[in-house]
Coordinates of C-alpha atoms in Angstrom, one line a residue:
Chain M
X1 CA 29.7 37.7 22.2
X2 CA 26.6 38.0 24.3
X3 CA 22.9 37.6 24.1
X4 CA 20.8 35.3 22.0
X5 CA 23.4 34.2 19.5
X6 CA 25.9 33.4 22.3
X7 CA 23.3 31.2 24.1
X8 CA 22.5 29.3 20.9
X9 CA 25.9 29.4 19.3
X10 CA 26.5 25.7 19.4
X11 CA 23.1 25.0 18.0
X12 CA 23.7 27.4 15.1
X13 CA 27.1 25.7 14.2
X14 CA 25.4 22.3 14.6
X15 CA 22.8 23.6 12.2
X16 CA 25.5 24.5 9.7
X17 CA 27.0 21.0 10.0
X18 CA 23.6 19.3 9.7
X19 CA 22.7 21.6 6.8
X20 CA 25.8 20.7 4.9
X21 CA 25.1 17.0 5.6
X22 CA 21.6 17.5 4.2
X23 CA 23.1 19.2 1.1
X24 CA 25.5 16.4 0.4
X25 CA 22.6 13.9 0.5
X26 CA 19.9 16.0 -1.1
X27 CA 21.8 17.5 -4.0
X28 CA 21.9 14.1 -5.7
X29 CA 18.2 13.6 -5.3
X30 CA 17.6 17.0 -6.7
X31 CA 19.9 16.6 -9.7
X32 CA 18.7 13.2 -10.6
X33 CA 15.1 14.4 -10.6
X34 CA 15.7 17.8 -12.0
X35 CA 17.9 16.6 -14.8
X36 CA 16.9 13.0 -15.5
X37 CA 13.3 13.2 -14.4
X38 CA 13.8 10.1 -12.3
X39 CA 12.1 10.1 -8.9
X40 CA 14.4 8.1 -6.6
X41 CA 12.7 7.3 -3.3
X42 CA 15.6 4.9 -2.6
X43 CA 17.8 7.9 -1.9
X44 CA 17.6 7.6 1.9
X45 CA 18.6 4.0 1.5
X46 CA 21.9 5.1 -0.2
X47 CA 22.7 7.2 2.8
X48 CA 21.9 4.2 5.1
X49 CA 24.2 1.9 3.1
X50 CA 27.0 4.5 3.3
X51 CA 26.5 4.8 7.1
X52 CA 26.7 1.0 7.5
X53 CA 29.9 1.0 5.4
X54 CA 31.3 3.5 7.8
X55 CA 30.3 1.4 10.8
X56 CA 31.7 -1.8 9.3
X57 CA 35.1 -0.2 8.3
X58 CA 35.7 2.3 11.1
X59 CA 38.5 1.1 13.4
X60 CA 39.4 4.4 14.9
X61 CA 42.2 5.2 12.4
X62 CA 42.2 7.8 9.7
X63 CA 43.0 5.1 7.1
X64 CA 39.8 3.3 8.2
X65 CA 37.8 6.4 7.4
X66 CA 39.6 6.8 4.0
X67 CA 38.9 3.1 3.2
X68 CA 35.2 3.7 4.2
X69 CA 35.1 6.7 1.9
X70 CA 36.5 4.7 -1.0
X71 CA 34.1 1.8 -0.3
X72 CA 31.2 4.4 0.0
X73 CA 32.0 5.9 -3.4
X74 CA 32.1 2.4 -4.9
X75 CA 28.8 1.3 -3.3
X76 CA 27.2 4.6 -4.3
X77 CA 28.4 4.5 -7.9
X78 CA 27.3 0.9 -8.3
X79 CA 23.9 1.6 -6.6
X80 CA 23.4 4.6 -8.9
X81 CA 24.2 2.6 -12.0
X82 CA 21.8 -0.2 -10.8
X83 CA 19.1 2.3 -10.2
X84 CA 19.6 3.9 -13.6
X85 CA 19.3 0.5 -15.2
X86 CA 16.2 -0.5 -13.2
X87 CA 14.4 2.8 -13.8
X88 CA 15.1 3.2 -17.5
X89 CA 12.3 0.9 -18.7
X90 CA 9.8 2.9 -16.6
X91 CA 10.9 6.3 -18.0
X92 CA 7.9 6.6 -20.2
X93 CA 5.4 5.4 -17.6
X94 CA 5.7 8.3 -15.3
X95 CA 6.7 9.1 -11.7
X96 CA 4.2 6.9 -10.0
X97 CA 5.8 3.7 -11.3
X98 CA 9.2 5.1 -10.4
X99 CA 8.0 5.8 -6.9
X100 CA 6.6 2.3 -6.5
X101 CA 9.8 0.6 -7.9
X102 CA 12.2 2.7 -5.8
X103 CA 10.0 2.2 -2.7
X104 CA 10.2 -1.6 -3.3
X105 CA 14.0 -1.3 -3.5
X106 CA 14.0 0.5 -0.1
X107 CA 12.0 -2.3 1.5
X108 CA 14.3 -4.9 0.1
X109 CA 17.6 -3.2 1.0
X110 CA 16.3 -2.2 4.4
X111 CA 15.4 -5.8 5.2
X112 CA 18.7 -7.1 4.0
X113 CA 20.6 -4.5 6.0
X114 CA 18.5 -5.2 9.1
X115 CA 19.2 -8.9 8.7
X116 CA 22.9 -8.3 8.5
X117 CA 23.4 -5.5 11.1
X118 CA 20.4 -6.1 13.5
X119 CA 17.6 -3.8 14.5
X120 CA 19.4 -1.3 16.7
X121 CA 21.0 2.1 15.9
X122 CA 24.7 1.5 15.8
X123 CA 26.8 4.2 17.3
X124 CA 29.7 5.0 14.9
X125 CA 32.7 6.9 16.3
X126 CA 34.9 9.2 14.2
X127 CA 38.6 8.3 14.0
X128 CA 40.5 8.7 17.3
X129 CA 42.5 11.7 15.8
X130 CA 39.3 13.6 15.3
X131 CA 37.6 12.9 18.6
X132 CA 37.6 15.4 21.4
X133 CA 36.7 19.1 21.4
X134 CA 38.3 22.4 20.6
X135 CA 37.5 25.9 21.9
X136 CA 35.4 27.9 19.5
X137 CA 34.7 31.5 20.5
X138 CA 34.5 30.5 24.1
X139 CA 32.5 27.3 23.5
X140 CA 33.9 23.8 23.4
X141 CA 32.9 22.1 20.1
X142 CA 33.5 18.6 18.7
X143 CA 36.5 18.5 16.4
X144 CA 34.8 16.0 14.1
X145 CA 31.9 18.4 13.3
X146 CA 34.3 21.2 12.4
X147 CA 36.3 18.9 10.1
X148 CA 33.0 17.7 8.7
X149 CA 31.9 21.3 8.0
X150 CA 35.2 21.9 6.2
X151 CA 35.0 18.7 4.1
X152 CA 31.3 19.1 3.3
X153 CA 31.7 22.8 2.3
X154 CA 34.5 21.6 0.0
X155 CA 32.3 19.0 -1.5
X156 CA 29.5 21.6 -2.0
X157 CA 31.9 23.9 -3.8
X158 CA 33.2 21.0 -6.0
X159 CA 29.6 20.0 -6.9
X160 CA 28.7 23.6 -7.7
X161 CA 31.8 24.0 -9.9
X162 CA 31.3 20.8 -11.8
X163 CA 27.6 21.1 -12.4
X164 CA 27.2 24.8 -12.9
X165 CA 30.6 26.1 -14.0
X166 CA 32.4 23.4 -16.0
X167 CA 32.1 22.2 -19.5
X168 CA 31.1 18.8 -18.1
X169 CA 28.2 20.4 -16.4
X170 CA 27.3 22.2 -19.6
X171 CA 27.2 18.9 -21.4
X172 CA 24.9 17.4 -18.7
X173 CA 22.5 20.4 -18.9
X174 CA 22.6 20.2 -22.7
X175 CA 21.7 16.5 -22.6
X176 CA 18.7 17.3 -20.4
X177 CA 17.6 20.2 -22.6
X178 CA 18.0 18.4 -26.0
X179 CA 19.0 14.8 -25.9
X180 CA 18.9 14.3 -29.7
X181 CA 21.1 17.3 -30.4
X182 CA 23.7 16.1 -28.0
X183 CA 23.5 12.6 -29.5
X184 CA 24.0 14.1 -33.0
X185 CA 27.2 15.7 -31.7
X186 CA 28.5 12.2 -31.1
X187 CA 28.1 12.0 -27.3
X188 CA 26.9 8.8 -25.8
X189 CA 23.9 10.2 -24.0
X190 CA 23.4 7.1 -21.9
X191 CA 26.9 7.5 -20.4
X192 CA 25.9 11.0 -19.3
X193 CA 22.7 9.8 -17.6
X194 CA 24.5 7.0 -15.9
X195 CA 27.1 9.5 -14.8
X196 CA 24.6 11.9 -13.2
X197 CA 22.8 9.2 -11.4
X198 CA 26.0 7.5 -10.2
X199 CA 27.5 10.7 -8.9
X200 CA 24.3 11.7 -7.2
X201 CA 24.1 8.3 -5.5
X202 CA 27.8 8.4 -4.6
X203 CA 27.3 11.8 -2.9
X204 CA 24.5 10.2 -0.8
X205 CA 26.7 7.3 0.3
X206 CA 29.6 9.6 1.0
X207 CA 27.2 11.6 3.1
X208 CA 26.4 8.4 4.9
X209 CA 30.1 7.6 5.5
X210 CA 30.9 11.1 6.8
X211 CA 27.5 11.5 8.5
X212 CA 27.6 8.2 10.4
X213 CA 29.0 9.8 13.6
X214 CA 26.3 12.5 13.4
X215 CA 23.2 10.5 12.2
X216 CA 24.2 6.9 12.7
X217 CA 23.0 3.8 10.8
X218 CA 19.9 2.0 12.0
X219 CA 16.5 0.9 10.8
X220 CA 14.3 3.9 10.0
X221 CA 17.2 6.3 9.3
X222 CA 16.7 5.8 5.6
X223 CA 13.2 7.1 5.9
X224 CA 14.2 10.1 8.0
X225 CA 16.9 11.0 5.6
X226 CA 14.6 10.6 2.6
X227 CA 12.0 12.8 4.1
X228 CA 14.5 15.5 5.1
X229 CA 16.1 15.4 1.6
X230 CA 12.7 15.7 -0.1
X231 CA 11.9 18.7 2.1
X232 CA 15.2 20.2 1.3
X233 CA 14.6 19.7 -2.4
X234 CA 11.1 21.1 -2.3
X235 CA 12.1 24.1 -0.2
X236 CA 15.3 24.8 -2.3
X237 CA 13.8 24.2 -5.7
X238 CA 14.1 21.1 -7.9
X239 CA 17.2 20.5 -10.0
X240 CA 19.5 23.3 -8.9
X241 CA 22.7 23.0 -6.8
X242 CA 22.3 26.4 -5.3
X243 CA 18.7 25.7 -4.4
X244 CA 19.7 22.4 -2.7
X245 CA 22.4 24.4 -0.7
X246 CA 20.0 27.1 0.3
X247 CA 17.3 24.6 1.3
X248 CA 19.7 22.4 3.2
X249 CA 21.2 25.2 5.2
X250 CA 17.7 26.5 6.1
X251 CA 16.3 23.1 7.1
X252 CA 19.5 22.4 9.0
X253 CA 19.0 25.5 11.1
X254 CA 15.3 24.8 11.6
X255 CA 16.0 21.3 12.8
X256 CA 18.8 22.1 15.2
X257 CA 17.6 25.5 16.5
X258 CA 14.1 24.3 16.5
X259 CA 15.0 21.3 18.7
X260 CA 17.1 23.6 21.0
X261 CA 14.5 26.4 21.4
X262 CA 11.1 24.7 20.9
X263 CA 11.6 20.9 21.3
X264 CA 7.9 20.1 21.5
X265 CA 7.1 21.9 18.2
X266 CA 10.2 20.7 16.2
X267 CA 8.2 18.6 13.7
X268 CA 5.7 21.4 13.1
X269 CA 8.5 23.9 12.5
X270 CA 9.7 21.8 9.6
X271 CA 6.2 21.8 8.1
X272 CA 5.8 25.5 8.9
X273 CA 9.1 26.4 7.2
X274 CA 8.0 24.5 4.1
X275 CA 4.6 26.2 4.2
X276 CA 6.1 29.7 4.4
X277 CA 8.7 29.1 1.7
X278 CA 6.2 27.6 -0.7
X279 CA 3.5 30.2 -0.1
X280 CA 6.1 33.0 -0.9
X281 CA 8.0 31.1 -3.6
X282 CA 5.9 28.2 -5.0
X283 CA 8.9 26.8 -7.0
X284 CA 11.3 26.9 -4.0
X285 CA 14.0 29.3 -3.0
X286 CA 16.0 28.9 -6.3
X287 CA 14.1 28.1 -9.4
X288 CA 15.9 25.5 -11.5
X289 CA 18.1 26.6 -14.4
X290 CA 17.0 23.6 -16.4
X291 CA 13.4 22.8 -15.6
X292 CA 10.8 25.4 -14.6
Chain B
X1 CA -19.0 -10.8 -3.3
X2 CA -20.8 -9.1 -0.4
X3 CA -22.6 -12.4 0.3
X4 CA -19.4 -14.4 0.3
X5 CA -17.9 -11.8 2.7
X6 CA -20.9 -12.1 5.0
X7 CA -20.5 -15.9 5.2
X8 CA -16.8 -15.8 5.9
X9 CA -16.9 -16.1 9.7
X10 CA -19.0 -19.3 9.4
X11 CA -16.3 -20.9 7.2
X12 CA -13.0 -19.5 8.3
X13 CA -11.1 -19.7 11.6
X14 CA -10.7 -16.8 14.0
X15 CA -7.3 -15.8 12.7
X16 CA -8.5 -15.7 9.1
X17 CA -11.5 -13.6 10.1
X18 CA -9.3 -11.2 12.0
X19 CA -7.1 -10.9 8.9
X20 CA -10.1 -10.3 6.7
X21 CA -11.3 -7.5 9.1
X22 CA -7.9 -5.8 8.7
X23 CA -7.9 -6.2 5.0
X24 CA -11.4 -4.5 4.8
X25 CA -10.1 -1.6 6.9
X26 CA -6.9 -1.3 4.8
X27 CA -9.0 -1.5 1.7
X28 CA -10.9 1.6 2.8
X29 CA -7.6 3.5 3.3
X30 CA -6.6 2.3 -0.2
X31 CA -9.9 3.6 -1.6
X32 CA -9.1 6.9 0.0
X33 CA -5.7 6.9 -1.7
X34 CA -7.4 5.9 -5.0
X35 CA -9.7 8.9 -4.8
X36 CA -6.6 11.1 -4.9
X37 CA -4.1 9.1 -7.0
X38 CA -6.4 7.1 -9.3
X39 CA -9.3 9.5 -9.8
X40 CA -7.7 12.9 -9.5
X41 CA -4.1 12.1 -10.5
X42 CA -2.5 13.3 -7.2
X43 CA 0.0 10.7 -6.1
X44 CA -0.1 10.7 -2.3
X45 CA 2.3 9.2 0.2
X46 CA 0.7 10.8 3.2
X47 CA -2.7 9.2 3.6
X48 CA -1.4 7.4 6.7
X49 CA -1.5 10.8 8.4
X50 CA -5.3 11.1 8.2
X51 CA -5.6 7.4 9.0
X52 CA -3.6 8.0 12.1
X53 CA -5.5 11.1 13.1
X54 CA -8.7 9.2 12.7
X55 CA -7.4 6.2 14.7
X56 CA -6.1 8.4 17.6
X57 CA -9.3 10.5 17.6
X58 CA -11.4 7.3 17.8
X59 CA -9.2 5.9 20.5
X60 CA -9.6 9.1 22.6
X61 CA -13.3 9.3 22.0
X62 CA -13.7 5.6 22.9
X63 CA -11.8 5.9 26.1
X64 CA -13.1 9.2 27.3
X65 CA -16.5 9.9 25.7
X66 CA -18.4 7.0 24.2
X67 CA -18.0 3.4 23.1
X68 CA -20.6 3.9 20.4
X69 CA -19.0 3.0 17.1
X70 CA -20.8 5.2 14.6
X71 CA -20.2 8.2 16.8
X72 CA -16.4 7.4 16.9
X73 CA -16.5 7.0 13.1
X74 CA -18.2 10.4 12.6
X75 CA -16.0 12.3 15.0
X76 CA -12.8 10.7 13.6
X77 CA -13.9 11.4 10.0
X78 CA -14.7 15.0 10.9
X79 CA -11.4 15.6 12.7
X80 CA -9.4 14.0 9.8
X81 CA -11.2 16.1 7.3
X82 CA -10.4 19.2 9.3
X83 CA -6.7 18.2 9.5
X84 CA -6.8 17.4 5.8
X85 CA -8.2 20.9 5.1
X86 CA -5.5 22.5 7.3
X87 CA -2.6 20.6 5.6
X88 CA -4.1 19.9 2.2
X89 CA -4.3 23.5 1.1
X90 CA -0.5 23.5 0.9
X91 CA -0.3 20.1 -0.8
X92 CA -2.9 20.9 -3.5
X93 CA -0.9 23.9 -4.6
X94 CA 1.5 21.4 -6.1
X95 CA 1.0 18.6 -8.6
X96 CA 2.9 15.5 -9.5
X97 CA 6.1 14.7 -7.7
X98 CA 6.0 17.9 -5.5
X99 CA 2.6 16.9 -4.3
X100 CA 4.0 13.5 -3.5
X101 CA 6.9 15.0 -1.5
X102 CA 4.6 17.4 0.4
X103 CA 2.2 14.6 1.4
X104 CA 5.1 12.5 2.5
X105 CA 6.3 15.3 4.7
X106 CA 2.8 15.8 6.1
X107 CA 2.7 12.1 6.9
X108 CA 6.1 12.3 8.6
X109 CA 5.0 15.3 10.7
X110 CA 1.8 13.6 11.9
X111 CA 3.9 10.5 12.7
X112 CA 6.4 12.5 14.8
X113 CA 3.5 14.3 16.5
X114 CA 2.1 10.9 17.4
X115 CA 5.5 10.0 18.9
X116 CA 6.1 13.3 20.7
X117 CA 2.7 14.5 21.9
X118 CA 2.8 12.1 24.8
X119 CA 0.1 13.7 26.9
X120 CA -2.4 13.0 24.2
X121 CA -1.1 9.9 22.4
X122 CA 1.0 8.2 25.1
X123 CA 4.0 8.4 22.8
X124 CA 5.6 5.4 21.2
X125 CA 3.9 3.0 23.7
X126 CA 0.7 3.7 21.9
X127 CA -2.8 3.7 23.5
X128 CA -4.2 0.4 24.7
X129 CA -7.2 -0.7 26.8
X130 CA -9.7 0.7 24.3
X131 CA -13.1 -0.6 25.2
X132 CA -14.9 -2.9 22.7
X133 CA -17.1 -1.1 20.2
X134 CA -20.9 -0.8 20.5
X135 CA -22.3 -0.9 17.0
X136 CA -25.7 0.7 17.6
X137 CA -27.3 2.3 20.8
X138 CA -28.8 -0.5 23.0
X139 CA -26.7 -3.2 21.5
X140 CA -24.1 -5.1 23.5
X141 CA -20.4 -4.3 23.1
X142 CA -18.6 -6.5 20.5
X143 CA -16.1 -8.6 22.4
X144 CA -15.5 -11.4 19.8
X145 CA -13.5 -11.0 16.6
X146 CA -16.2 -12.6 14.6
X147 CA -18.8 -10.1 15.7
X148 CA -16.4 -7.1 15.2
X149 CA -15.9 -8.5 11.6
X150 CA -19.6 -8.0 10.9
X151 CA -19.5 -4.4 12.1
X152 CA -16.4 -3.8 10.0
X153 CA -18.1 -5.4 7.0
X154 CA -21.2 -3.2 7.4
X155 CA -19.2 0.0 7.6
X156 CA -17.0 -1.1 4.7
X157 CA -20.1 -1.9 2.4
X158 CA -21.7 1.5 3.4
X159 CA -18.5 3.5 2.6
X160 CA -17.8 1.5 -0.6
X161 CA -21.3 2.2 -1.8
X162 CA -20.9 5.9 -1.0
X163 CA -17.6 6.2 -2.8
X164 CA -19.0 4.2 -5.7
X165 CA -21.9 6.7 -6.0
X166 CA -19.5 9.6 -5.9
X167 CA -17.8 8.0 -8.9
X168 CA -20.8 8.6 -11.1
X169 CA -21.3 12.3 -10.3
X170 CA -20.3 15.3 -12.3
X171 CA -17.9 16.1 -9.5
X172 CA -16.0 12.9 -10.2
X173 CA -16.0 13.7 -13.9
X174 CA -14.4 17.1 -13.1
X175 CA -11.8 15.3 -11.0
X176 CA -10.9 13.0 -13.9
X177 CA -10.7 16.1 -16.1
X178 CA -8.2 17.5 -13.7
X179 CA -6.2 14.3 -13.9
X180 CA -6.2 14.1 -17.7
X181 CA -5.9 17.8 -18.6
X182 CA -5.9 20.4 -15.9
X183 CA -5.1 23.4 -18.0
X184 CA -8.1 22.7 -20.2
X185 CA -10.4 22.3 -17.1
X186 CA -9.2 25.6 -15.8
X187 CA -9.6 27.2 -19.2
X188 CA -13.3 26.2 -19.4
X189 CA -13.9 27.7 -16.0
X190 CA -13.5 25.0 -13.4
X191 CA -12.0 26.1 -10.1
X192 CA -9.6 23.1 -10.2
X193 CA -7.8 24.1 -7.0
X194 CA -11.0 24.1 -5.0
X195 CA -12.0 20.7 -6.5
X196 CA -8.6 19.3 -5.6
X197 CA -8.9 20.6 -2.0
X198 CA -12.5 19.2 -1.7
X199 CA -11.5 15.7 -2.7
X200 CA -8.4 16.0 -0.5
X201 CA -10.7 16.6 2.5
X202 CA -13.1 13.9 1.4
X203 CA -10.3 11.4 1.0
X204 CA -9.0 12.6 4.4
X205 CA -12.4 11.9 6.0
X206 CA -12.5 8.4 4.4
X207 CA -9.0 7.6 5.7
X208 CA -10.0 8.9 9.1
X209 CA -13.1 6.6 9.2
X210 CA -10.8 3.7 8.2
X211 CA -8.6 4.7 11.2
X212 CA -11.5 4.6 13.5
X213 CA -12.5 1.2 12.3
X214 CA -8.9 0.1 12.7
X215 CA -9.2 1.0 16.4
X216 CA -12.4 -1.0 16.7
X217 CA -10.6 -4.1 15.3
X218 CA -7.3 -3.7 17.1
X219 CA -8.4 -2.0 20.3
X220 CA -4.9 -0.5 20.2
X221 CA -3.2 2.3 18.3
X222 CA 0.5 3.2 18.0
X223 CA 2.5 5.7 16.0
X224 CA 3.3 2.9 13.5
X225 CA -0.3 3.1 12.3
X226 CA 0.3 6.6 11.2
X227 CA 3.7 5.7 9.7
X228 CA 5.4 5.8 6.3
X229 CA 5.0 2.0 5.8
X230 CA 1.2 2.2 5.8
X231 CA 1.2 5.1 3.4
X232 CA 3.7 3.3 1.0
X233 CA 1.6 0.1 1.2
X234 CA -1.6 1.9 0.4
X235 CA 0.0 3.6 -2.6
X236 CA 1.4 0.3 -3.7
X237 CA -2.1 -1.3 -3.4
X238 CA -3.6 1.4 -5.7
X239 CA -0.8 0.9 -8.3
X240 CA -1.1 -2.9 -8.1
X241 CA -4.9 -2.7 -8.3
X242 CA -4.7 -0.5 -11.3
X243 CA -5.1 3.3 -10.8
X244 CA -8.7 4.4 -10.8
X245 CA -10.5 1.1 -10.3
X246 CA -12.3 0.6 -7.0
X247 CA -12.3 -3.2 -7.3
X248 CA -8.7 -3.2 -8.4
X249 CA -7.9 -1.1 -5.3
X250 CA -9.6 -3.6 -3.0
X251 CA -7.9 -6.5 -4.8
X252 CA -4.6 -4.7 -4.4
X253 CA -5.3 -4.1 -0.8
X254 CA -5.9 -7.8 -0.2
X255 CA -2.8 -8.8 -2.1
X256 CA -0.6 -6.4 -0.2
X257 CA -2.0 -7.3 3.2
X258 CA -1.9 -11.0 2.6
X259 CA 1.8 -10.7 1.5
X260 CA 2.6 -8.8 4.7
X261 CA 0.5 -10.7 7.2
X262 CA 0.2 -14.2 5.8
X263 CA 3.3 -14.9 3.7
X264 CA 5.4 -12.9 6.0
X265 CA 4.5 -15.2 8.9
X266 CA 5.2 -18.5 7.1
X267 CA 8.0 -20.3 8.8
X268 CA 10.5 -20.4 5.9
X269 CA 10.4 -16.6 5.6
X270 CA 9.4 -15.6 9.2
X271 CA 10.2 -12.0 9.8
X272 CA 11.1 -11.2 6.2
X273 CA 7.8 -9.5 5.4
X274 CA 9.5 -6.3 4.2
X275 CA 11.6 -8.3 1.8
X276 CA 8.6 -10.0 0.3
X277 CA 6.7 -6.7 0.1
X278 CA 9.7 -5.1 -1.6
X279 CA 9.8 -8.0 -4.2
X280 CA 6.1 -7.6 -4.7
X281 CA 6.5 -3.8 -5.4
X282 CA 9.3 -4.5 -7.9
X283 CA 7.6 -7.5 -9.7
X284 CA 4.2 -5.6 -9.8
X285 CA 5.7 -2.6 -11.4
X286 CA 7.4 -4.5 -14.3
X287 CA 4.7 -7.1 -14.9
X288 CA 1.4 -5.3 -14.3
X289 CA 1.7 -1.9 -16.1
X290 CA -2.0 -1.3 -15.7
X291 CA -2.5 -3.1 -12.5
X292 CA -4.7 -6.1 -11.6
X293 CA -7.7 -4.2 -13.1
X294 CA -5.8 -4.1 -16.4
X295 CA -5.3 -7.9 -16.5
X296 CA -7.6 -9.3 -19.2
X297 CA -9.8 -12.1 -17.8
X298 CA -11.1 -14.3 -20.6
X299 CA -14.9 -14.5 -21.3
X300 CA -17.1 -12.0 -19.6
X301 CA -16.3 -12.9 -16.0
X302 CA -16.1 -9.2 -15.1
X303 CA -18.6 -6.6 -15.9
X304 CA -17.8 -3.1 -17.1
X305 CA -15.1 -1.4 -14.9
X306 CA -16.5 0.8 -12.3
X307 CA -14.8 4.0 -11.3

């Protein structure tokens, strides 16, 4: 290879890794809003909780990572269930109250996490077996990021298959479209809603566990992650898995290539991208299958 | 109320007066959020952006051009309105949650600009050494906190009265129409998009003026002043106050600020301000569905609600 791509090859691959990380986080935000109409501004906090779980349980072994993943799923599922429970009474009062409630939760959890783990960003190393670099088309590249890309791509495929290609996904979409009809068919609608929120939240905490070596835990990370996920969701289109993937990959490239090529303007590139996408496609790259 | 506020420095100690100054400045920012969220129904999490732009503009004007307060205010308001026009035309294309997300992103971008544009903003160290404000030409610079308070109070009352007057215009009625039923407003011929952008710029100017005033009080500005926490607190104050009520917004601003600055500094909970604020958010949402303005006070202690 030669020329532009060769010079920026590492940034482009980093962009794919970052994009897939953003997808893992943002898809839950998008589905919970698009399908359940719940605005969860505590979504970045779920990532942060997952990243702290990874920090607390990582001991350099693969079993430490697996344990952290299990703990992350548990924390996320419980967090999602708690958030469903807390936001349900506000369902009729609109998004502003949901925003204030979930912001309050971010303040509380961020304070508790800072009190337990201190105010610094904690570097979290991947397991020893996944450290080091490999040659990739003549460039050396961290092993962990390649493994991450593979795992996250697998997750993305799984989420797509479950939500857009399986009968379970059809049940979820049907519940969103006509709750009473699904209830009449004998399905416990509340279980479906809890399930969507819990799996969306678990994806965010798993993103935190896997993403800790890329975007480590520390105060303020919750906010960064929240803003990036919101941008991904707005750019991609609310409530669609494919939209979240398209938005995440685009924003991942903008963030990594932007920092590499135009470091001074990186924050404006993010806004510029959002601007261009929304001017051309006001509902995002992929309009939702469920809600317009 | 204005009389009681004017007497405050004669009764309260310097720390309390300083806190009161900050509350008044924050209340102006909350009024700006209220113009969008309460009056027009556009939930914003990005008003800290224009507050920050105003604060940095005033700090630059104060250190390089003039220490005359009103001039700093005007330039800050104008620059903030311009930035609001440049960013707002994207935000007002959306409504509801997407609007909220876009304003949040705008806020985050201004915050990172404040951190990264070091030649202008001095990065995360912030700008200090800002000269004390001169309220009117020929008057001495205000060195003492008590005197700055009177300057802040004068500006606050002036801007409060202006916003209050705006509330009784046909323009404000049209904005309420947009909040309550935008399709109908469009159908009867209102250019709702243009109205939304106009109030977005107006609210930006008000937030910018508040930012300039903030610099007069603090004589320091840092990226944190343009950050997410300020935006979240301002939105919370509007919701606690009761969306749409100016007095409610000011009461909400006072409650939020006292929780953060006063309760957060008590010995038993020192350093746990965010925890207390979070609890305030959660409790307020469940117990005050219509905000402080919606709490019924017995007898006729309050007159008719103003906009």
